[in-house]
PDB file of C-alpha atoms in Angstrom:
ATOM      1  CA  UNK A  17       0.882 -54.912 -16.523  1.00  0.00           C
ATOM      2  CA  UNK A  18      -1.297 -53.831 -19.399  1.00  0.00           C
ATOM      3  CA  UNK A  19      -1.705 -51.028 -17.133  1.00  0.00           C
ATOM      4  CA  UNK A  20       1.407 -49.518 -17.068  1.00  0.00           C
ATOM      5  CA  UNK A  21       2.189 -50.259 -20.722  1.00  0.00           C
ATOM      6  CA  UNK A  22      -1.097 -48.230 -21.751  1.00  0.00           C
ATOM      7  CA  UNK A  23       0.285 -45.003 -20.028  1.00  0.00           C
ATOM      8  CA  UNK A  24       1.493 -42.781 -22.196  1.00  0.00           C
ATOM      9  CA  UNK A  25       4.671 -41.445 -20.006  1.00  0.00           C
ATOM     10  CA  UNK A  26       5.712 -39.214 -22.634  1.00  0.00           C
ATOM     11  CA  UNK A  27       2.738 -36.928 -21.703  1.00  0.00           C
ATOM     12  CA  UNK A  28       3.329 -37.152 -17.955  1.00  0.00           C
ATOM     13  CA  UNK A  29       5.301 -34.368 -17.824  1.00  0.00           C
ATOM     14  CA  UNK A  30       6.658 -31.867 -20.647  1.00  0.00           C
ATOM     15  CA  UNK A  31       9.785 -30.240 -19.317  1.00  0.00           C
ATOM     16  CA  UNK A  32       9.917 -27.001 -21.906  1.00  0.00           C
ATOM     17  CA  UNK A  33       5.952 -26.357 -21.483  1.00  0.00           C
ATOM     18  CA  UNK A  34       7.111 -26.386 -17.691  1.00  0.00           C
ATOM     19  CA  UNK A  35       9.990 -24.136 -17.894  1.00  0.00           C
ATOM     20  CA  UNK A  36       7.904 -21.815 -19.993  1.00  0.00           C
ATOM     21  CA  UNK A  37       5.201 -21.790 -17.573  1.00  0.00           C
ATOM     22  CA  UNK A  38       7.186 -20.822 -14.882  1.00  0.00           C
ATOM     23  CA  UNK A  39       7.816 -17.412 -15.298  1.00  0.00           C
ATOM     24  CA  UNK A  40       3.460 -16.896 -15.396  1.00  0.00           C
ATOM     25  CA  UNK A  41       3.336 -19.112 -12.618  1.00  0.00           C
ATOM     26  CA  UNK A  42       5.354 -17.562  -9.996  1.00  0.00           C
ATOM     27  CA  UNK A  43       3.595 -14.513 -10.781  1.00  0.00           C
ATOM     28  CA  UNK A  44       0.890 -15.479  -8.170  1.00  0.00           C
ATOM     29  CA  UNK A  45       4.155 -16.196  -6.053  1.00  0.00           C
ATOM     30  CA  UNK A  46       3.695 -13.272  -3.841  1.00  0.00           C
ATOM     31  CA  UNK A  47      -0.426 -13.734  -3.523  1.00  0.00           C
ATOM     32  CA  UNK A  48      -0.118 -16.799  -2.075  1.00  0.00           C
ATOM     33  CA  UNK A  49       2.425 -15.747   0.342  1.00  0.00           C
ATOM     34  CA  UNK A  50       0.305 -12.561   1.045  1.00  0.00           C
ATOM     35  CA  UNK A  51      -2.595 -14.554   1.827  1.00  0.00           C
ATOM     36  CA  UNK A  52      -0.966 -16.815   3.716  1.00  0.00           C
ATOM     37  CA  UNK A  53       0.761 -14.573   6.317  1.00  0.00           C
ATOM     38  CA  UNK A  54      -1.838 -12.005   6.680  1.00  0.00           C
ATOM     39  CA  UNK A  55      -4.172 -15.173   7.160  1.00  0.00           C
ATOM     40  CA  UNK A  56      -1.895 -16.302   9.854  1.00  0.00           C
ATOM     41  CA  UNK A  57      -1.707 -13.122  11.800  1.00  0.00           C
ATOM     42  CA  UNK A  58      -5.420 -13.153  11.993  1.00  0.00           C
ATOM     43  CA  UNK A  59      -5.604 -16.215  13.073  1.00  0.00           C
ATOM     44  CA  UNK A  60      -2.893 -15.563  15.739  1.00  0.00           C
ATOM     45  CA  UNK A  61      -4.745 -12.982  16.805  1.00  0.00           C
ATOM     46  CA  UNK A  62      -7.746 -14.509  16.839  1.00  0.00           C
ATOM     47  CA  UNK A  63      -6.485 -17.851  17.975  1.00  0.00           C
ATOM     48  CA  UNK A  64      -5.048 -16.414  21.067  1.00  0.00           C
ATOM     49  CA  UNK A  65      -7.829 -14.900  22.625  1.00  0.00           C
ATOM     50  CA  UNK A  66     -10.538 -17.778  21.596  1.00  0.00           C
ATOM     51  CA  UNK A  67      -7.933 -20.329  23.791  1.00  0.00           C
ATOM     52  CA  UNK A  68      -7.958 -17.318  26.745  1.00  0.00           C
ATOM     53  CA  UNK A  69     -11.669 -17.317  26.721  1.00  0.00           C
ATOM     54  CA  UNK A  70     -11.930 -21.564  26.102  1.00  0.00           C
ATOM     55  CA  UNK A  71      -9.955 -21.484  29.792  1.00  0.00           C
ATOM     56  CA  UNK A  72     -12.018 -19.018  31.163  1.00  0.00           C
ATOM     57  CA  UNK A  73     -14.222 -20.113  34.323  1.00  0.00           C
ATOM     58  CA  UNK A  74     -17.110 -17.376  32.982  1.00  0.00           C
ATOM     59  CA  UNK A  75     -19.517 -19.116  31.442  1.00  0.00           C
ATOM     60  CA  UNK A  76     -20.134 -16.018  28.781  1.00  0.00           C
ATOM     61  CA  UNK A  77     -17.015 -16.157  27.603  1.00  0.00           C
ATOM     62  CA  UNK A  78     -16.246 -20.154  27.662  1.00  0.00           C
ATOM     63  CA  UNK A  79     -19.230 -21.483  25.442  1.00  0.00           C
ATOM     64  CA  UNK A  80     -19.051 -18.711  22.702  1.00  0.00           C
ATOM     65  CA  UNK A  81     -15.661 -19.750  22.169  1.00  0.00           C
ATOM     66  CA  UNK A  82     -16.756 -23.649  22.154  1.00  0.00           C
ATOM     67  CA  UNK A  83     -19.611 -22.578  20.172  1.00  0.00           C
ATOM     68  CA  UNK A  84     -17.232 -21.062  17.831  1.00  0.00           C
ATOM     69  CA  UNK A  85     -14.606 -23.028  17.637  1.00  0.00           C
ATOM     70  CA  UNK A  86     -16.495 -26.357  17.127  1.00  0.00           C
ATOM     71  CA  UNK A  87     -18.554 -24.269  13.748  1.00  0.00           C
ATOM     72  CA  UNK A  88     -15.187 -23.424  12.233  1.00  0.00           C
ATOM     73  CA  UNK A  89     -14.024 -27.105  12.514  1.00  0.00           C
ATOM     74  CA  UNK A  90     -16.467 -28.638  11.285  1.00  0.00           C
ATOM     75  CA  UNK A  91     -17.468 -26.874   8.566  1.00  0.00           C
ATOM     76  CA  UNK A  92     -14.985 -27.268   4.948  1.00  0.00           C
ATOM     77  CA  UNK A  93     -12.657 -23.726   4.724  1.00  0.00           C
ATOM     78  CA  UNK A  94     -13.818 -24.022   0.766  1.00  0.00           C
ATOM     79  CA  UNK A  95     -17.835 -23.254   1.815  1.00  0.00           C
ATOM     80  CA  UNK A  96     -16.750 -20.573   4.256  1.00  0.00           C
ATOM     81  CA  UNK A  97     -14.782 -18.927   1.316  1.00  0.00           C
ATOM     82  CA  UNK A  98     -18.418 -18.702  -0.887  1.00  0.00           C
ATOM     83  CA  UNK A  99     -20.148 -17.980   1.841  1.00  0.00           C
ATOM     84  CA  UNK A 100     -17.881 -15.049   2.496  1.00  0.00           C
ATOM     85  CA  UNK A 101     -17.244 -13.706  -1.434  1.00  0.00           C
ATOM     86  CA  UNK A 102     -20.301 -15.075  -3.132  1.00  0.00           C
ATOM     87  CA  UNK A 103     -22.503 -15.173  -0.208  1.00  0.00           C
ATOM     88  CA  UNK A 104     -22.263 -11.499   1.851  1.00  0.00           C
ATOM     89  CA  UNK A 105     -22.585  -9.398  -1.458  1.00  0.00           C
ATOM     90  CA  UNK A 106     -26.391 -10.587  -0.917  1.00  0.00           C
ATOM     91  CA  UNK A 107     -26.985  -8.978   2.150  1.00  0.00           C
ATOM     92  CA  UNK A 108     -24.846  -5.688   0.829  1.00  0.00           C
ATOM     93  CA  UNK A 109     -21.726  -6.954   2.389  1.00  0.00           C
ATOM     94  CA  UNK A 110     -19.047  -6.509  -0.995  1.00  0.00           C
ATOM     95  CA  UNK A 111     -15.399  -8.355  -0.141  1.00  0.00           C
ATOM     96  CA  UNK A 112     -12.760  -8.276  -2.615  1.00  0.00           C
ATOM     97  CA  UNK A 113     -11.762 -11.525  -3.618  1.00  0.00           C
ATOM     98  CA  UNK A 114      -8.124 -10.854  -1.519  1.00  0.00           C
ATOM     99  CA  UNK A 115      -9.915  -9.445   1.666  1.00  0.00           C
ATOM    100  CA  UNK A 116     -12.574 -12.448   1.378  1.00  0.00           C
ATOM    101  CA  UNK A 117      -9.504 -14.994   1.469  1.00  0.00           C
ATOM    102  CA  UNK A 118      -7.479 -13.746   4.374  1.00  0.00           C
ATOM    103  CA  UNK A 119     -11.101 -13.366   6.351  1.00  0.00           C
ATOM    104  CA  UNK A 120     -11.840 -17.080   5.719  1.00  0.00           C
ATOM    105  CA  UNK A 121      -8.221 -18.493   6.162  1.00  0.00           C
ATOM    106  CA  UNK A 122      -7.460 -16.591   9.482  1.00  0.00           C
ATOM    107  CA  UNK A 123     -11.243 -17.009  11.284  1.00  0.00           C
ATOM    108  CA  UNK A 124     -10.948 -20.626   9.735  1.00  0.00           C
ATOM    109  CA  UNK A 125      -7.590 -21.366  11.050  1.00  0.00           C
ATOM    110  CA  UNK A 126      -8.036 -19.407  14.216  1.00  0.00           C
ATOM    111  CA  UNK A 127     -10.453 -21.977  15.626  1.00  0.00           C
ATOM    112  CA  UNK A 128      -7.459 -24.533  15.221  1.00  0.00           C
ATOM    113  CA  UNK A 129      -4.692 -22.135  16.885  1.00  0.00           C
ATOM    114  CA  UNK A 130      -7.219 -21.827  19.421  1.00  0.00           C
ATOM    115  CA  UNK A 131      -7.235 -25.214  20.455  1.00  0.00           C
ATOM    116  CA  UNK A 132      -3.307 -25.314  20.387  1.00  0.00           C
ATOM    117  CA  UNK A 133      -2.651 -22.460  22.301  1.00  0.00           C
ATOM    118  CA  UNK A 134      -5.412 -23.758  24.593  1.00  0.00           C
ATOM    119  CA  UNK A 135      -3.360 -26.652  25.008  1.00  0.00           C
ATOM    120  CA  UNK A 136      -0.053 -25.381  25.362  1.00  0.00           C
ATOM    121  CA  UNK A 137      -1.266 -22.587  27.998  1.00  0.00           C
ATOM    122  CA  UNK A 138      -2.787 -26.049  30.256  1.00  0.00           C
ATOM    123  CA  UNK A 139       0.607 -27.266  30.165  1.00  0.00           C
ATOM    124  CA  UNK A 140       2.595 -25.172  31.643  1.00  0.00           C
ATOM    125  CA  UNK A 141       2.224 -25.816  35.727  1.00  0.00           C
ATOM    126  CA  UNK A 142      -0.407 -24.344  37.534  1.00  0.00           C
ATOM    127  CA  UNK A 143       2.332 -23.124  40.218  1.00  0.00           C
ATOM    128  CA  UNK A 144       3.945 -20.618  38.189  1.00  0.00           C
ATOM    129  CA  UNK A 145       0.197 -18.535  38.344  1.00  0.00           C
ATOM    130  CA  UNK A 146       0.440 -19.170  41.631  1.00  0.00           C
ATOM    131  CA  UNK A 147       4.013 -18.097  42.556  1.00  0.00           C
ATOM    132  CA  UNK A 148       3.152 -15.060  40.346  1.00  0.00           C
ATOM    133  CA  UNK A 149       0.237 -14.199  41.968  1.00  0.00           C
ATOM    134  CA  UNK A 150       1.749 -14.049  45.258  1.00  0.00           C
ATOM    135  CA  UNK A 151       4.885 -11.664  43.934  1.00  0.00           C
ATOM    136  CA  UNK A 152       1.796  -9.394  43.477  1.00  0.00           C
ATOM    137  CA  UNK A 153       1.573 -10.199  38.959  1.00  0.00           C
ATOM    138  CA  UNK A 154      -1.610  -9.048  37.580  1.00  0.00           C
ATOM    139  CA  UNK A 155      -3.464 -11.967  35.782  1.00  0.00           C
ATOM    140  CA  UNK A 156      -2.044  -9.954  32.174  1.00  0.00           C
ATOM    141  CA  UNK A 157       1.474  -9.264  33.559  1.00  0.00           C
ATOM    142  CA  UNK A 158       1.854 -12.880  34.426  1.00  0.00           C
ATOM    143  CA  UNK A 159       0.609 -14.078  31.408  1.00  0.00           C
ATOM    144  CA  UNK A 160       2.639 -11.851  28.915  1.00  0.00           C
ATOM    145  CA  UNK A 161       6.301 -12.543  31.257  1.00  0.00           C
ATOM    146  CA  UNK A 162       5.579 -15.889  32.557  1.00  0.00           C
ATOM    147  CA  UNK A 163       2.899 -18.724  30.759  1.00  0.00           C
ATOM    148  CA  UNK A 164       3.344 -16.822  27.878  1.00  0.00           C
ATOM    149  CA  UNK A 165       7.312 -17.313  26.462  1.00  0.00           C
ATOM    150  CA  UNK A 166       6.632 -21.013  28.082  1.00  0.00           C
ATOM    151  CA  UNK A 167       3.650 -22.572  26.128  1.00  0.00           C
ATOM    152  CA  UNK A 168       4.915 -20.472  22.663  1.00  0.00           C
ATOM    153  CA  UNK A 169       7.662 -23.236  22.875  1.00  0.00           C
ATOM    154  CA  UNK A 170       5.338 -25.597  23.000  1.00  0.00           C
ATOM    155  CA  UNK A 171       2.935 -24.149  20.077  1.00  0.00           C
ATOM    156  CA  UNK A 172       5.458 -23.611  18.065  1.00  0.00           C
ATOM    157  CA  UNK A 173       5.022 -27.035  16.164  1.00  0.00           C
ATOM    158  CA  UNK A 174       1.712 -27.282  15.956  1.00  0.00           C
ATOM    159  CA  UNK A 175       1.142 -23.661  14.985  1.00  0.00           C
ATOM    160  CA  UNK A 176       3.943 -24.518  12.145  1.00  0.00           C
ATOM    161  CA  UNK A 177       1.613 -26.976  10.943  1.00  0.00           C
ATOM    162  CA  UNK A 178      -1.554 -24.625  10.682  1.00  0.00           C
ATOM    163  CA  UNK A 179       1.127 -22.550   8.546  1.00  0.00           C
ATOM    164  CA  UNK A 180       2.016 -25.115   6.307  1.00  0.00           C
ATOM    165  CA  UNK A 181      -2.007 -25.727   5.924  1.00  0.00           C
ATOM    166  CA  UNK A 182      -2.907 -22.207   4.847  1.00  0.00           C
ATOM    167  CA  UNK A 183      -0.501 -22.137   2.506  1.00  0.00           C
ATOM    168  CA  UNK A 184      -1.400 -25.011   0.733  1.00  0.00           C
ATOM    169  CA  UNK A 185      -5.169 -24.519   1.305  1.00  0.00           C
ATOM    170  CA  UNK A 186      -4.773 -20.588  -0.533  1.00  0.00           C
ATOM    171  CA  UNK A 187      -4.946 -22.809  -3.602  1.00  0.00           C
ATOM    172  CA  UNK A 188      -8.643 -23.100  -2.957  1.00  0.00           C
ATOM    173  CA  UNK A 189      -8.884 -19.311  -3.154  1.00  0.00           C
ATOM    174  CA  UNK A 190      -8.639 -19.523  -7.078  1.00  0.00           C
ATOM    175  CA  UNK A 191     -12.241 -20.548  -7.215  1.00  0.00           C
ATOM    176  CA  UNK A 192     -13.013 -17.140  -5.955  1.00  0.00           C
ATOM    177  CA  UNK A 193     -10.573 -15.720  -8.535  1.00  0.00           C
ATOM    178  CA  UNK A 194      -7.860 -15.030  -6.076  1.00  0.00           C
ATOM    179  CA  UNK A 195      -4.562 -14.738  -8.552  1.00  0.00           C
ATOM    180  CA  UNK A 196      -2.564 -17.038  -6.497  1.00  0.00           C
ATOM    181  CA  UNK A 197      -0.568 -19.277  -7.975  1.00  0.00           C
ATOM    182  CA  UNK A 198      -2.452 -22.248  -8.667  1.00  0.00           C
ATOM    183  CA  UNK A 199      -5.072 -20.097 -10.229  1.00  0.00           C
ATOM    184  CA  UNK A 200      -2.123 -18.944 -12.896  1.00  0.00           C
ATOM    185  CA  UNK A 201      -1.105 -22.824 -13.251  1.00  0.00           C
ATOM    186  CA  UNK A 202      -5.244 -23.067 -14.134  1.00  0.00           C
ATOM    187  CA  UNK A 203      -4.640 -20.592 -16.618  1.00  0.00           C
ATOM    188  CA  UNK A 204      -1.445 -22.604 -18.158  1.00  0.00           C
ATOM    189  CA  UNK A 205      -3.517 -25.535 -18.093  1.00  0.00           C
ATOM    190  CA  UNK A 206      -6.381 -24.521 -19.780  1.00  0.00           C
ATOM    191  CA  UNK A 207      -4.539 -22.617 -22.791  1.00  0.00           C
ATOM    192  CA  UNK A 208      -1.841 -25.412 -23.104  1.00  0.00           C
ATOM    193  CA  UNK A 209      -4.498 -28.535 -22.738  1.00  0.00           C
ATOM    194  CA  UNK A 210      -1.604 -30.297 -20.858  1.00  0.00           C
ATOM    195  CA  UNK A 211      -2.903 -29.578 -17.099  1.00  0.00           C
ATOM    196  CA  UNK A 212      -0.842 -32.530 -15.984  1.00  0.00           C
ATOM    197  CA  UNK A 213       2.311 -30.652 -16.637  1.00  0.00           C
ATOM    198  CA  UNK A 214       1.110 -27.740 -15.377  1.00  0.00           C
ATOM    199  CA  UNK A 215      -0.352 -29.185 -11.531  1.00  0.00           C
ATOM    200  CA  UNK A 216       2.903 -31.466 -11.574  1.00  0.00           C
ATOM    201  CA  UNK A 217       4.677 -27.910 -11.849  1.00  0.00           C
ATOM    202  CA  UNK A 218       3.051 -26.115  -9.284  1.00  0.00           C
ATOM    203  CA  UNK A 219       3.280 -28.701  -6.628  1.00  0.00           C
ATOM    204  CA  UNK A 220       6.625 -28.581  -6.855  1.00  0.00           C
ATOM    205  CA  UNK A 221       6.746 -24.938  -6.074  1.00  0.00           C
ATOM    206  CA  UNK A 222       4.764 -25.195  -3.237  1.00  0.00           C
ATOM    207  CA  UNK A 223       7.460 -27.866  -1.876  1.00  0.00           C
ATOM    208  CA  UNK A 224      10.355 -25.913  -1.668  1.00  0.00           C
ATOM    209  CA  UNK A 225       8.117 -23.133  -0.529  1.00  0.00           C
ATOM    210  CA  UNK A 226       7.060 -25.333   2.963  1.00  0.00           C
ATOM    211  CA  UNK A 227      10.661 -26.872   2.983  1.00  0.00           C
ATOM    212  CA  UNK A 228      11.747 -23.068   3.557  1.00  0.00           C
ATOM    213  CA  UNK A 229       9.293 -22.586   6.493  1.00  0.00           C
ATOM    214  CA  UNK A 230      10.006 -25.793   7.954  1.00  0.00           C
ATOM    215  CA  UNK A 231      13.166 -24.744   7.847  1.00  0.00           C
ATOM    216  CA  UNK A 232      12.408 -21.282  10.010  1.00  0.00           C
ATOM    217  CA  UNK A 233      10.393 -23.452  12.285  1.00  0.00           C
ATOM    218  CA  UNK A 234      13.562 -25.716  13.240  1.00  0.00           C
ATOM    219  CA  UNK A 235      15.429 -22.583  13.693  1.00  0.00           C
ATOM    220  CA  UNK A 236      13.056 -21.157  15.878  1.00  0.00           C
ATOM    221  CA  UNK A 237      12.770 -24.191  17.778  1.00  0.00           C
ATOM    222  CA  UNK A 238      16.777 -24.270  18.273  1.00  0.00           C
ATOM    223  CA  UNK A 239      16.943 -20.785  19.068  1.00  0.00           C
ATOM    224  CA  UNK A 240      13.941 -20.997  21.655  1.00  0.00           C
ATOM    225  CA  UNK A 241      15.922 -24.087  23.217  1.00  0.00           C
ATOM    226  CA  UNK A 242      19.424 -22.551  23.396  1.00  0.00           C
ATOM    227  CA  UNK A 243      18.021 -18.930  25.441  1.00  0.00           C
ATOM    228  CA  UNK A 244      16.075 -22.273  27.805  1.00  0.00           C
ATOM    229  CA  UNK A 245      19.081 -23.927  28.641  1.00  0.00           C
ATOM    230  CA  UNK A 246      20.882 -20.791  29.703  1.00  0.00           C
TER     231      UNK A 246
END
């Protein structure tokens, strides 16, 4: 009990410094979201052509994609963001601290999109390649018309998920002076000396920001299911 008694609750949270914050806050509002779809996109990219060559029976292009993926999992997104804006201006490599972010969130995240759309591609039966192949599909037509619009209802989820991740992980690309928005709320913090008012704030803007793209996910999902049962 003596606990809870010794807390000073008053200091928890200060609604006015949080208010007045807000404004400075939600200035890194549209660096976060920058980051985070641009990240995304090249991790799509990315993603989608690591799973093709996972599933490939060519040796060459199977284990650099194992190889690959396997380096970006296990190694923390926080090192590969040094490595990539503290670490290349060494060798005469010079990333902006924006540039360096979106490189390490969408190769980072691309290993894991990899694996999903790896996953999703498996699942969808192996006679629809077949029944392709013998209307005369070329391996790409029959992937872009047929496996394709299939396993994306699949990744959809998942891929949601990776979405949700880079968003909340861009708040590791203040320590290489990204101004996202938890780099403003570090700001707030250290000139108001109240930093639990301050992180309190800013994880509550990043809730209503996933609740949104949850939101478009569930829609998506919908969508894709009403067009599958017609």
């Amino acid at each position: 009990m003596d606990f809870f008694t010794d807390i000073k609750w008053e200091k928890l949270f200060n609604t006015e410094r949080a208010i007045e914050s807000i404004p400075f806050i939600l200035e890194g509002l549209p660096m976060t979201i920058a980051v985070s779809f641009a990240g995304m996109a090249m991790g799509l990219m990315i993603g989608f052509f690591l799973a093709l060559a996972r599933r490939s029976d060519k040796i060459i292009f199977r284990w650099p994609a194992r190889l690959y993926i396997s380096f970006m999992r296990g190694t923390p997104i926080l090192v590969f963001l040094f490595i990539l804006y503290y670490g290349l201006p060494i060798v005469g490599w010079n990333l902006d601290a924006y540039t360096a972010a979106v490189f390490g969130f969408g190769l980072n995240s691309a290993a894991y999109i990899a694996e999903i759309n790896r996953s999703a591609l498996n699942s969808v039966s192996r006679g629809q390649w077949e029944s392709a192949h013998a209307l005369g599909f070329t391996y790409w037509k029959t992937l872009r018309l047929i496996i394709v619009p299939q396993a994306a209802r699949i990744a959809l989820p998942p891929l949601t998920n990776v979405f949700l991740d880079i968003v909340k992980a861009t708040s590791l690309a203040a320590v290489i002076t990204v101004p996202e928005m938890f780099q403003k709320a570090q700001i707030v913090a250290g000139r108001t000396m109240d930093s639990m008012t301050v992180y309190i704030l800013v994880a509550l803007i990043y809730w209503p920001l996933c609740i949104v793209i949850a939101t478009f996910q569930e829609w998506l999902e919908r969508k894709y299911d009403y067009y599958a049962k017609k």
